[in-house]
Coordinates of C-alpha atoms and ligand atoms in Angstrom, one line a residue:
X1 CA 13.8 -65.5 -64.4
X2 CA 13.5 -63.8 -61.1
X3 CA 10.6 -61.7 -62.8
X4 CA 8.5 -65.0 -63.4
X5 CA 9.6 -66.6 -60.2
X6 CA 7.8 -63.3 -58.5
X7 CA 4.6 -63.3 -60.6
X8 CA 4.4 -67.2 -60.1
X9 CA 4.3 -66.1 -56.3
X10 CA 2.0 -63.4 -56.1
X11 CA -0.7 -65.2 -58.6
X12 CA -0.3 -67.9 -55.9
X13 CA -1.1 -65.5 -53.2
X14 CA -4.1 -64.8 -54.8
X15 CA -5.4 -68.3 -55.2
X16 CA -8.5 -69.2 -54.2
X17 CA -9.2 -72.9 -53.8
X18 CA -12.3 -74.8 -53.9
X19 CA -12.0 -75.6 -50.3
X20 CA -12.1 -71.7 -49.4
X21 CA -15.1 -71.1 -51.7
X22 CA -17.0 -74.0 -49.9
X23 CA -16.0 -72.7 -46.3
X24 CA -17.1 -69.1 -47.3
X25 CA -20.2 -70.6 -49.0
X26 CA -21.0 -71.5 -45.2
X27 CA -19.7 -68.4 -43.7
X28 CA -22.0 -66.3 -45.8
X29 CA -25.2 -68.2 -44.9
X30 CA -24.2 -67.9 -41.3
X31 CA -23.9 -64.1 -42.1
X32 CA -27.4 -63.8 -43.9
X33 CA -28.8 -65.6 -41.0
X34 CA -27.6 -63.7 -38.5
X35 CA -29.0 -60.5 -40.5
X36 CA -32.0 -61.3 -40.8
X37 CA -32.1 -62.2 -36.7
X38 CA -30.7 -58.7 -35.8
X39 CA -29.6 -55.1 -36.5
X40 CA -25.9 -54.1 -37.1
X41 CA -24.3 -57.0 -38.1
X42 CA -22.0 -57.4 -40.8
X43 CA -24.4 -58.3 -43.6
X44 CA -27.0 -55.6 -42.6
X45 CA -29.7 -58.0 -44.8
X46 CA -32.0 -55.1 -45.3
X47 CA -36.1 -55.6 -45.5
X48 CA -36.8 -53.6 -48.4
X49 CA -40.9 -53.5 -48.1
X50 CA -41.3 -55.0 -51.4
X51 CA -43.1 -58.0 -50.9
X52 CA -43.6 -59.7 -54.6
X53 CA -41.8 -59.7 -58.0
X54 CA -43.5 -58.6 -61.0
X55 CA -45.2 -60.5 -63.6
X56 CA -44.5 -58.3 -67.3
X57 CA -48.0 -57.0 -67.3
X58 CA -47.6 -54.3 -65.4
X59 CA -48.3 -50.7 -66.9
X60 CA -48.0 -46.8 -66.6
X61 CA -45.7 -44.1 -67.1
X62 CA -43.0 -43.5 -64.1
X63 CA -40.1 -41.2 -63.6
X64 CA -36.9 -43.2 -62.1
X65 CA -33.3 -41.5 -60.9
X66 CA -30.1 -43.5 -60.1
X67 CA -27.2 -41.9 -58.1
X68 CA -24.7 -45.0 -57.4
X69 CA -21.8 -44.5 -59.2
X70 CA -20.0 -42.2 -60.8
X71 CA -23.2 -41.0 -63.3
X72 CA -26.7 -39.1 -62.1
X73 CA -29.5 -40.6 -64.5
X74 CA -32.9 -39.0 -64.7
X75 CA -35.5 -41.0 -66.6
X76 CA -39.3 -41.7 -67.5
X77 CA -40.2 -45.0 -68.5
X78 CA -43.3 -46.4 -70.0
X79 CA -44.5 -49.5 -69.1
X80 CA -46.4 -51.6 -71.3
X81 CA -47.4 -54.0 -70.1
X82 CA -46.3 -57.5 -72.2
X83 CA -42.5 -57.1 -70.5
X84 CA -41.4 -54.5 -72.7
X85 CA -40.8 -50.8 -72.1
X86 CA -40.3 -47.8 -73.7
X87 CA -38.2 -45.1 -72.2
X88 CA -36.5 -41.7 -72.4
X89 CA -33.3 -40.6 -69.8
X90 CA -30.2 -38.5 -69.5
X91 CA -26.9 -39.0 -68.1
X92 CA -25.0 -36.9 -66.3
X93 CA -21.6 -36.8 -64.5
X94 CA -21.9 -36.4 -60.6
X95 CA -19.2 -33.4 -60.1
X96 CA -16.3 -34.7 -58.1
X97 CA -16.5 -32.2 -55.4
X98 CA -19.8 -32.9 -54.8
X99 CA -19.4 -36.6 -54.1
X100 CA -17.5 -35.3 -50.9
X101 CA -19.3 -32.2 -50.1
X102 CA -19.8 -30.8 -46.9
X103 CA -23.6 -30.7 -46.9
X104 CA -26.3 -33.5 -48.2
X105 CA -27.9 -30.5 -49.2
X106 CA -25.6 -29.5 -52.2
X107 CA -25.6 -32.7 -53.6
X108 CA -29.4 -33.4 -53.6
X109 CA -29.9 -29.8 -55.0
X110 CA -27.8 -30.6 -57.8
X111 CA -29.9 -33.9 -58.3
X112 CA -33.1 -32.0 -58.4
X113 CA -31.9 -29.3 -61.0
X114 CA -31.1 -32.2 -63.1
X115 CA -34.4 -33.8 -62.7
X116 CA -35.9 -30.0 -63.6
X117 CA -33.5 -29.8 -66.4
X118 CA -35.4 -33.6 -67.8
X119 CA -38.5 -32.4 -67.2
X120 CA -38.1 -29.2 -69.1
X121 CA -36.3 -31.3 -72.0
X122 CA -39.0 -34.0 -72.4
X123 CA -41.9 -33.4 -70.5
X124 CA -42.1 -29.9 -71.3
X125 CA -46.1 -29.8 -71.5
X126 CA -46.6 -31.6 -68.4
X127 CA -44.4 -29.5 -66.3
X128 CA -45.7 -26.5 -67.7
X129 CA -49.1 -27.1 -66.5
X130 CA -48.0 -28.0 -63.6
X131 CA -46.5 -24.8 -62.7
X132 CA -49.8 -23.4 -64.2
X133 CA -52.0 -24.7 -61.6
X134 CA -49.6 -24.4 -59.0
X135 CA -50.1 -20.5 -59.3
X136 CA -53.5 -20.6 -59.9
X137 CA -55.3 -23.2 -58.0
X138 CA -55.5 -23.6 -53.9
X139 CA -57.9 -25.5 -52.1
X140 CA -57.6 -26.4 -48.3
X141 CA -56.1 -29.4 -48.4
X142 CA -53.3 -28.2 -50.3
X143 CA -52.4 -29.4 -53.8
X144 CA -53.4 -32.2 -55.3
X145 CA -51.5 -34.6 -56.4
X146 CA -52.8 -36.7 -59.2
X147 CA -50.8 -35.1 -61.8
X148 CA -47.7 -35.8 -60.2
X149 CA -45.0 -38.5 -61.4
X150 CA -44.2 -41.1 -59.5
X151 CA -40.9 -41.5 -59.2
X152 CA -38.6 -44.5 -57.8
X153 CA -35.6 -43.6 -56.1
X154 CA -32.4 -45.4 -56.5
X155 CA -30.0 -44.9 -54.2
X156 CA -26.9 -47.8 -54.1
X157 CA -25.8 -46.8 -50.6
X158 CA -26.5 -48.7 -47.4
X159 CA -29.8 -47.4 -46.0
X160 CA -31.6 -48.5 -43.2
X161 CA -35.1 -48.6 -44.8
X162 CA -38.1 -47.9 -42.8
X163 CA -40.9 -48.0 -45.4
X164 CA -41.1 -48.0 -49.2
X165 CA -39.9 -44.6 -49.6
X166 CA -38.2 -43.7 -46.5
X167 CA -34.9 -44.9 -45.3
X168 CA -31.5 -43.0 -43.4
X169 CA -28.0 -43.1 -45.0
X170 CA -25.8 -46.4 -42.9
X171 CA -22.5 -45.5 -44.6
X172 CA -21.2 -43.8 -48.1
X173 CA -19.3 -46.2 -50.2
X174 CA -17.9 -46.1 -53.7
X175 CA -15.6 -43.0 -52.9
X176 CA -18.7 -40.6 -51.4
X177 CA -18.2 -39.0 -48.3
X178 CA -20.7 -36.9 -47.1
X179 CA -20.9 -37.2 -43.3
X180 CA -23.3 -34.9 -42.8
X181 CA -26.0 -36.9 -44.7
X182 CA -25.6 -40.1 -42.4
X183 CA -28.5 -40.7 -40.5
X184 CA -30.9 -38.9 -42.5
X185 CA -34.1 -40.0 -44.7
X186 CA -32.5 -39.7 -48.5
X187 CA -36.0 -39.4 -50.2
X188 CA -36.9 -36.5 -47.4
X189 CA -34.0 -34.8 -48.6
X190 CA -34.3 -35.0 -52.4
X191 CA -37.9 -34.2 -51.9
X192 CA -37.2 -31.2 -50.1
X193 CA -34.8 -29.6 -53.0
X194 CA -37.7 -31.3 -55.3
X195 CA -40.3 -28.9 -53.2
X196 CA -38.4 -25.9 -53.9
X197 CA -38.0 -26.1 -57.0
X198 CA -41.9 -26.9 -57.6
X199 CA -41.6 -29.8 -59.7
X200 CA -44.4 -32.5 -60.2
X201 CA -42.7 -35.3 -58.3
X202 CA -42.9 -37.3 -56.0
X203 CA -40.2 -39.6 -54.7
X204 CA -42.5 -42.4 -54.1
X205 CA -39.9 -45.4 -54.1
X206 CA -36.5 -45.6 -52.3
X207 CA -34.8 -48.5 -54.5
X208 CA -31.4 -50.4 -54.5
X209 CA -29.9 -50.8 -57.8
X210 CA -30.1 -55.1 -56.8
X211 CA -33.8 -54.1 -56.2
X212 CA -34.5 -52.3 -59.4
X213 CA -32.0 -55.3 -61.2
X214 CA -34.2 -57.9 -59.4
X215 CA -37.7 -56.2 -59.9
X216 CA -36.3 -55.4 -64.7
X217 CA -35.3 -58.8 -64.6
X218 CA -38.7 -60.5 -63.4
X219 CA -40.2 -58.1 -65.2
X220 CA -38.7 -58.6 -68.8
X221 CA -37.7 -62.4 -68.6
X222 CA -41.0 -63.4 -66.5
X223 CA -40.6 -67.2 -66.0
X224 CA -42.9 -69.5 -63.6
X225 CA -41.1 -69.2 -61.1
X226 CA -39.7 -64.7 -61.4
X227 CA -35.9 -64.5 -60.4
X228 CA -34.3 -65.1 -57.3
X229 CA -31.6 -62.7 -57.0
X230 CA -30.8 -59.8 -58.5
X231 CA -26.9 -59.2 -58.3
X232 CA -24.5 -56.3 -59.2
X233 CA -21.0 -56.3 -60.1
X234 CA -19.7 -53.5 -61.2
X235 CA -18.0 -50.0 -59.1
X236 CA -19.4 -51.9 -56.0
X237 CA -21.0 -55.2 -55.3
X238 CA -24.3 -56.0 -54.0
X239 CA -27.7 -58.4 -53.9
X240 CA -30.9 -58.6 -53.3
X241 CA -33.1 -61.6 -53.3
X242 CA -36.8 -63.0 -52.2
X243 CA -36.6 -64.3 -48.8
X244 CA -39.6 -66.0 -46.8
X245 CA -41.4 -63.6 -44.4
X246 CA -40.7 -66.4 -41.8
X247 CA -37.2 -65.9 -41.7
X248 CA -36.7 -62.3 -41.2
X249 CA -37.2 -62.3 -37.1
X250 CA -35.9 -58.5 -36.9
X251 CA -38.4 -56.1 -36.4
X252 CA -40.2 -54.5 -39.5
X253 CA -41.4 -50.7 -38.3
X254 CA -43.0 -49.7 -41.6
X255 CA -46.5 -50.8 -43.5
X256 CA -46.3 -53.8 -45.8
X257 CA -48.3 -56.2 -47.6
X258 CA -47.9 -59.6 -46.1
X259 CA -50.4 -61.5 -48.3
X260 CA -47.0 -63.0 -50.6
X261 CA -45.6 -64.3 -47.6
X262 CA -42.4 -62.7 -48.9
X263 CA -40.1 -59.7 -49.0
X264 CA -37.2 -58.7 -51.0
X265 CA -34.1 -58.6 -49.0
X266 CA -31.1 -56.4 -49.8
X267 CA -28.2 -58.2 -48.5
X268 CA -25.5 -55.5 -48.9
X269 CA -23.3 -58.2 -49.4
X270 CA -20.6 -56.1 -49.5
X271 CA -19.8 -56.2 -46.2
X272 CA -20.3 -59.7 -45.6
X273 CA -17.3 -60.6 -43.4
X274 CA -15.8 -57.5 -42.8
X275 CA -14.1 -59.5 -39.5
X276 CA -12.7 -61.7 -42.1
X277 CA -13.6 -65.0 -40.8
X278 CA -12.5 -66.5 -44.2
X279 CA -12.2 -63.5 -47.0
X280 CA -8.5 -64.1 -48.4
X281 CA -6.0 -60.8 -47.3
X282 CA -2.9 -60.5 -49.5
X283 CA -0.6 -57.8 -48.5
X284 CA -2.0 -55.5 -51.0
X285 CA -5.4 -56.3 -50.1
X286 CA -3.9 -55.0 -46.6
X287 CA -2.4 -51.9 -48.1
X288 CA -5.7 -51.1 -49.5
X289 CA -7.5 -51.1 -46.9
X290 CA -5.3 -48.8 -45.2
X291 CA -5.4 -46.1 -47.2
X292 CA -9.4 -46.8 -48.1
X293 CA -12.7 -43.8 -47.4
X294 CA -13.8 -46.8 -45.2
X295 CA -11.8 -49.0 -43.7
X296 CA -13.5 -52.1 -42.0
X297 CA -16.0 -51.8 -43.8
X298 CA -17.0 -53.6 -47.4
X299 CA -14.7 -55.9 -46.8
X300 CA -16.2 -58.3 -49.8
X301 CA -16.6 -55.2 -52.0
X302 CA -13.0 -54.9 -51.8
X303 CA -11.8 -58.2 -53.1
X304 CA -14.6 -58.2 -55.5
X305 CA -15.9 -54.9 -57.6
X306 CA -14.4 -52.6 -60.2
X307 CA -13.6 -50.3 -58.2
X308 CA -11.2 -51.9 -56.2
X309 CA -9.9 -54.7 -58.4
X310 CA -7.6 -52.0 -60.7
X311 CA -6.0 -50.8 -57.1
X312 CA -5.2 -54.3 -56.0
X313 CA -3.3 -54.5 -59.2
X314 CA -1.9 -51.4 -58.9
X315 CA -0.1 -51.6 -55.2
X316 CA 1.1 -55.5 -56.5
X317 CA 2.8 -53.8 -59.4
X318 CA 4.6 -50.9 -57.9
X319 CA 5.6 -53.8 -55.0
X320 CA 7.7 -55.0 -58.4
X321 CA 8.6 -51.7 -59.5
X322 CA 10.1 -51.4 -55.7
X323 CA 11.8 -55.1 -55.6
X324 CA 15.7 -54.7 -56.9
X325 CA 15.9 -58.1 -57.4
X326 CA 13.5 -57.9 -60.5
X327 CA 13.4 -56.4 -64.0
X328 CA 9.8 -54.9 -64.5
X329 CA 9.1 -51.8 -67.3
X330 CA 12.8 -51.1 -67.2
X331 CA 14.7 -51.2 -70.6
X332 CA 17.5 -53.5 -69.5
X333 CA 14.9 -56.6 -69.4
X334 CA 13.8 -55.4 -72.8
X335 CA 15.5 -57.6 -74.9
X336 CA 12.3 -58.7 -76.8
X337 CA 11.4 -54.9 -76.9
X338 CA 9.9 -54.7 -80.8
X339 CA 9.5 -51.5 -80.7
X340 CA 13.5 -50.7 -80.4
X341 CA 13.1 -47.8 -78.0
X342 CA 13.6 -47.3 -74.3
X343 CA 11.0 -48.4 -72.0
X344 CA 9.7 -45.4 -69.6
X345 CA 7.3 -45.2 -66.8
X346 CA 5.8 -41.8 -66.7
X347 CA 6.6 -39.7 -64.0
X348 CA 3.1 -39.0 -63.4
X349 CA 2.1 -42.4 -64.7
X350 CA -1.8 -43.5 -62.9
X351 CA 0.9 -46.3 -61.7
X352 CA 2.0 -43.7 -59.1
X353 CA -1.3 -42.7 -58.1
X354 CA -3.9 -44.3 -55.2
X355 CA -6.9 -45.6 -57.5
X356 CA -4.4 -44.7 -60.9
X357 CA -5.2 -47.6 -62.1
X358 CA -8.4 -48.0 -64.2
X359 CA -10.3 -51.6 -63.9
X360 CA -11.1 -51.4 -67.3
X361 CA -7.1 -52.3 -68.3
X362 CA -7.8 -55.6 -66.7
X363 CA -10.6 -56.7 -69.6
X364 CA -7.7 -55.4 -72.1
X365 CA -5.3 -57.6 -70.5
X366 CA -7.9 -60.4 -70.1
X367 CA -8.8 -60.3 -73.5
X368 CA -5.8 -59.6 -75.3
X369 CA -4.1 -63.5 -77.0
X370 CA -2.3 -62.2 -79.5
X371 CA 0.9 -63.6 -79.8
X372 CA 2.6 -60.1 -78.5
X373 CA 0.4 -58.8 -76.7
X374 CA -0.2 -55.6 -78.8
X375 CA -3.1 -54.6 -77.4
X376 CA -2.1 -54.5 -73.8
X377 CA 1.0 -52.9 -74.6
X378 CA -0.8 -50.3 -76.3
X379 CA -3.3 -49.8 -73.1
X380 CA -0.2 -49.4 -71.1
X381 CA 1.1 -46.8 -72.8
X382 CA -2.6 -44.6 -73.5
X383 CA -4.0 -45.2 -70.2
X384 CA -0.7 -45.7 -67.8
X385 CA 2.1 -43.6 -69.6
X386 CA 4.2 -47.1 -69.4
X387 CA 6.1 -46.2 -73.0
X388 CA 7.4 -49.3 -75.3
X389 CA 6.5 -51.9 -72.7
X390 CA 8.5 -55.5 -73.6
X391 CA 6.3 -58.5 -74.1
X392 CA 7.7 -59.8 -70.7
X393 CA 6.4 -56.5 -69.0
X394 CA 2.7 -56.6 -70.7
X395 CA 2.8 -60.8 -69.7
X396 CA 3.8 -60.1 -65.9
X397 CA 1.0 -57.6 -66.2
X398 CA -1.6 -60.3 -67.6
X399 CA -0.8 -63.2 -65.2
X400 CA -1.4 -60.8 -62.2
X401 CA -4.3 -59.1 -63.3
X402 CA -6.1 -62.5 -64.2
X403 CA -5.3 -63.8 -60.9
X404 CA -7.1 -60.7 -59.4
X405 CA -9.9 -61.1 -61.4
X406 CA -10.3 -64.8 -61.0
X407 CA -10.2 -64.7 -57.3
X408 CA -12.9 -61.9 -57.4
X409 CA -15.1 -64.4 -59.7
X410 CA -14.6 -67.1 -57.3
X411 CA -15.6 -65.2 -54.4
X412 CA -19.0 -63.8 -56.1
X413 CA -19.7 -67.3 -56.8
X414 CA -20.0 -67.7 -53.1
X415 CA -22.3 -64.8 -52.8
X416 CA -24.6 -66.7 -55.6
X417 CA -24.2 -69.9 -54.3
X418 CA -25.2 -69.3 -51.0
X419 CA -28.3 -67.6 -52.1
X420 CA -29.6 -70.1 -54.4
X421 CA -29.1 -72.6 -51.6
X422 CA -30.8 -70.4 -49.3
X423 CA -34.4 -70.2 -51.4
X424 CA -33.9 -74.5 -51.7
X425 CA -35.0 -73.9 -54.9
X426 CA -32.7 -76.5 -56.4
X427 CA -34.2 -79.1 -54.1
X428 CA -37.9 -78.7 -54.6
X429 CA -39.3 -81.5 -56.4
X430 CA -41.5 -79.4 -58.2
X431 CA -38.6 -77.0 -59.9
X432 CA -37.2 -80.2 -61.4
X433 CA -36.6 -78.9 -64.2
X434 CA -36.9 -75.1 -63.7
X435 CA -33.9 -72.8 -64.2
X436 CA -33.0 -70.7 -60.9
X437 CA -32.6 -67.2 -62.6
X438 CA -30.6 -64.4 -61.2
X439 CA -30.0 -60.9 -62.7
X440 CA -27.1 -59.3 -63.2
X441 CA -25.8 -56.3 -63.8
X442 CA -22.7 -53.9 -63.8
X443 CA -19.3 -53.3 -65.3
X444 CA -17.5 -56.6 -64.3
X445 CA -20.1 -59.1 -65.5
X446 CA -20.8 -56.9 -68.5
X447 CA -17.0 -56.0 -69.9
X448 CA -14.6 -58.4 -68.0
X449 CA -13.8 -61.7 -70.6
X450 CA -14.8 -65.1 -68.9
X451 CA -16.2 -63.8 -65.9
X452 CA -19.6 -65.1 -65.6
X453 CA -17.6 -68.7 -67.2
X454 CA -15.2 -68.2 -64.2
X455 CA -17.9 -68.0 -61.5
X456 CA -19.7 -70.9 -62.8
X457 CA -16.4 -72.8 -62.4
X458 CA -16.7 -72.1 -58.9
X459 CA -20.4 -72.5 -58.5
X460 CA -19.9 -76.3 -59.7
X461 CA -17.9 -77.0 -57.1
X462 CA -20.1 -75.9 -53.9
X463 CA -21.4 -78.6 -52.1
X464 CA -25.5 -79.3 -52.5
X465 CA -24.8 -77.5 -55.7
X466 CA -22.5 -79.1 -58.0
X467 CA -22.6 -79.7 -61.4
X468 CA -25.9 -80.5 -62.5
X469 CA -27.1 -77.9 -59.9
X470 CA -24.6 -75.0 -61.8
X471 CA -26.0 -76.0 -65.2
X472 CA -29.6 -74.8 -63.8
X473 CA -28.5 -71.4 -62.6
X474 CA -29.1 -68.8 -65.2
X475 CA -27.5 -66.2 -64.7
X476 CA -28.4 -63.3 -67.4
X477 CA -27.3 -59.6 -67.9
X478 CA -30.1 -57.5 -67.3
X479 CA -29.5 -53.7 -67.7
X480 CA -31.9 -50.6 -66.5
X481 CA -32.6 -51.9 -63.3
X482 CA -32.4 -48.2 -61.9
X483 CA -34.8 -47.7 -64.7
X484 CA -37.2 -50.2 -65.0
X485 CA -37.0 -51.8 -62.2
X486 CA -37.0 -48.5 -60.3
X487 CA -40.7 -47.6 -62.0
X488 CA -42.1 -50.9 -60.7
X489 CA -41.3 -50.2 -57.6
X490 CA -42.5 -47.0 -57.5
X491 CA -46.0 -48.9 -59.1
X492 CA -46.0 -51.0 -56.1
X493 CA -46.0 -47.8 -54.1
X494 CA -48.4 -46.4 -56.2
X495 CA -50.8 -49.1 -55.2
X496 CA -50.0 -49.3 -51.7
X497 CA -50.8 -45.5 -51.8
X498 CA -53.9 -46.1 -52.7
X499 CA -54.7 -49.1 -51.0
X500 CA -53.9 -46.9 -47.6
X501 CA -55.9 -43.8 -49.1
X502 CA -58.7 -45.2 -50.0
X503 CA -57.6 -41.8 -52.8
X504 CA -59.1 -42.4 -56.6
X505 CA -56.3 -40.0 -58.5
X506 CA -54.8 -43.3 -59.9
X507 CA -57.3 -44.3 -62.0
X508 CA -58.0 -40.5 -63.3
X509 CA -55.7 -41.1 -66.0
X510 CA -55.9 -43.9 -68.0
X511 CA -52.9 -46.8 -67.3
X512 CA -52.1 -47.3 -71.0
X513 CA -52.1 -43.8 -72.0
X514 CA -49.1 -43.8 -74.6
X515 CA -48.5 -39.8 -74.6
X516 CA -46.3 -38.4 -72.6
X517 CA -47.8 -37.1 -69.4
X518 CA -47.6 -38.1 -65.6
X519 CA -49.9 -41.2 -64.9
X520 CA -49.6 -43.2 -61.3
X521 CA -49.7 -46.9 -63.3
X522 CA -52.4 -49.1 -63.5
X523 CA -53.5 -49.7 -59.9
X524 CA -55.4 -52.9 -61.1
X525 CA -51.5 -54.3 -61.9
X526 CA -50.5 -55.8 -58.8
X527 CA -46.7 -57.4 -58.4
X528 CA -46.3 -60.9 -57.7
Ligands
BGC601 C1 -23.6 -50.4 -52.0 C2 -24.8 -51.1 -52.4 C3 -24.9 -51.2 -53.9 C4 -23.7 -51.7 -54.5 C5 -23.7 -51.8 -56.1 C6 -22.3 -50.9 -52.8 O1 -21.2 -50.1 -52.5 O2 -23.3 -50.5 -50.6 O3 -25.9 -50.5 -51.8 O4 -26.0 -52.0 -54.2 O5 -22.6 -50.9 -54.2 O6 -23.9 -50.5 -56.6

């Protein structure tokens, strides 16, 4: 009994009612307000120089890399104009050591032999030339470059961005920590180990993964109206949506095409109320934070993505493990124990460990209604070295980690709401009956059971949305933002290029050329 008396109070703690998501709701405009007024505020609300969404016919064959997580991926896509693509990438596991290295530089040498490493897999003819000419052609001017990919850049880390393909390093998150790389341009210095290694590439685009997710989705599910928001939740948690060039009063240093009367905003939500004016703090919330790469900072993020949710669950556990007063993975309180042996934490169970505790466990335990909770149990064992778990174990387990993960629904609920009220959308006349689209993308809205139903829960009861106005959000998964949506940016740049050049190399090669080989897009495309 004490055990369920415990668990009732901790999934209390982590209630969060309808009257808190409301009074964040508010908060979080505030916060986006005051971003777009000003530099170094909580929400940094970052102008992201792309000034349109795309239509589906754009065309042309880009490269695109993603460094975000916890995987590097090189790619080339081919555009094709009617909202589909075809494309060709590999996947590779950023080495532990070098997500805290000592220099930027060993990290964004390792990125460029990877992209040489692509190159030489699938584009072997192309880069072959290249080198060709390289050693055999000079001219005053240098090199040209019209048989050079294109490539968009994205980069999921806080950047100040100064221009479409320039922008310094704010702070790491998700586990990096590279000091020496804060403050300085990220394209400059992947371009630089690009350089040296004489590959045909240019870094043309610096993208956010919400960017690219914004820029696929419009792209592939092109309604009258393009998306609003494109939203990750996954390792780390983040939007970007289409804001009127009227409201962003900061200063804008870099070139940009003001014709839309828009630009696309990265919010880097993930910070929004790092003075938590209203974000909920449970003890282990606290304890996280304590020990965290960043503390103060990504405050949101915290309560919200994969990477943080497992932890959470992890300190609230071993609180139980710690508490005398209750029975938790220890045989005596095994009386339902099927399996008729003796229940056994691990010694080096993940239990033990700061970030032991894999997210992923929390979709087993989510999804798991059998009548004994097999499945769990069996996660517990393979993933936490937790042996012959009781049913009452693998249910204390459940109720806590659905708590955690229904709070973090409810909360990224707010971060939708508040955008969707912020376009208006749901009150112009002429949307009547329009869906509001948003993109979304990552770990948590892709794996975890009843997440997206959970945040509409939430979404129905924010004020000036409601209902009605929750029924006409659609919010749809949308992967290969960092591939897609990463080429069309690096299109836009393409055409900006020009546009300030006055150069012809885009139209040497044709736009739909299907075989392989670098092409700048079809400069006739525009986005919006
Ligand atoms: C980063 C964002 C990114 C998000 C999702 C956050 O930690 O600050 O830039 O968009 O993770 O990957």
């Amino acid at each position: 009994m004490a055990l369920e008396a415990e668990i009732q109070s901790i999934v209390q703690q982590f209630e969060y009612s309808d009257g808190d998501v409301n009074n964040a709701v508010k908060e979080f405009l505030r916060q986006m307000d005051e971003g777009l007024g000003k530099d170094g505020t909580s929400m940094s609300q970052i102008p992201t120089y792309v000034t349109g969404v795309p239509n589906g016919t754009e065309k042309g064959l880009y490269m695109a890399v993603d460094l975000g997580g916890t995987n590097f991926r090189v790619c080339s896509i081919q555009l094709l104009g009617n909202s589909t693509f075809t494309h060709t990438y590999n996947k590779v596991a950023i080495p532990k050591h070098l997500m805290v290295a000592k220099t930027a530089q060993e990290l964004f040498a390792f990125l460029a032999s990877e992209i040489k490493k692509f190159l030489e897999e699938h584009h072997s003819e192309d880069f072959e030339h290249h080198i060709r000419r390289r050693k055999t052609v000079s001219s005053p001017s240098g090199f040209r470059d019209e048989h050079i990919f294109r490539m968009g850049f994205t980069f999921s880390f806080p950047v100040k961005q100064v221009g479409i393909n320039k922008g310094t390093l704010i702070r790491w998150t998700k586990g990096f920590d590279i000091p020496d790389a804060i403050g300085k341009d990220v394209c400059a210095l992947l371009q630089a180990e690009i350089d040296k290694l004489h590959l045909p590439v240019k870094v043309a685009a610096l993208v956010n993964d919400t960017v690219g997710t914004l820029m696929a989705r419009s792209y592939a599910a092109p309604g009258k109206q393009g998306s609003v928001l494109g939203a990750i939740f996954g390792t780390g948690t983040n939007g970007a949506y289409v804001e009127k060039l009227s409201k962003l009063k900061k200063p804008l240093s870099g070139e940009y095409d003001q014709s839309t009367g828009e630009m696309v905003i990265n919010t880097e939500w993930g910070s929004f109320d790092n003075q938590l004016n209203v974000l909920p703090s449970t003890k282990w919330d606290v304890a996280l934070e304590k020990d965290s790469l960043n503390p103060g900072f990504q405050m949101y993020e915290k309560r919200v993505s994969g990477m943080f949710l497992g932890e959470i669950l992890r300190l609230a556990i071993i609180d139980l493990l710690n508490n005398p007063n209750v029975s938790l993975f220890k045989d005596e309180n095994s009386s339902s124990n099927d399996r008729g042996s003796v229940t056994i934490i691990a010694k080096d169970s993940g239990l033990y460990k700061q970030w032991g505790l894999d997210t992923a466990i929390m979709s087993t335990a989510e999804l798991d209604q059998d009548a004994e909770l097999a499945g769990l149990r069996q996660a517990l064992e393979n993933t936490l070295d937790v042996y012959a778990p009781a049913y009452e174990d693998a249910m204390a387990f459940k109720k806590i980690a659905h708590a955690i993960g229904r709070r973090a629904a409810r909360l990224s609920a707010v971060a939708i709401g508040a955008i969707v009220l912020q376009t208006g959308k749901l009150d112009d006349p002429e949307l009547k009956d329009e869906p509001i689209d948003v993109g979304v993308d990552g770990s948590l809205v892709e794996h975890y059971p009843g997440f997206r139903p959970m945040i509409y829960e939430a979404l129905s009861v924010i004020d000036g949305i409601g209902e009605e106005g929750a029924k006409r959000i659609r919010i749809g998964l949308t992967q290969d933002g960092s591939g897609v949506g990463a080429a069309l940016i690096a299109l836009v740049a393409a055409g900006m290029e020009k546009s300030a050049s006055g150069a012809d190399y885009l139209s040497e090669r044709s736009s739909d050329n299907k075989a392989p080989g670098p092409a700048a897009g079809d400069d006739k495309t525009t986005t919006g």
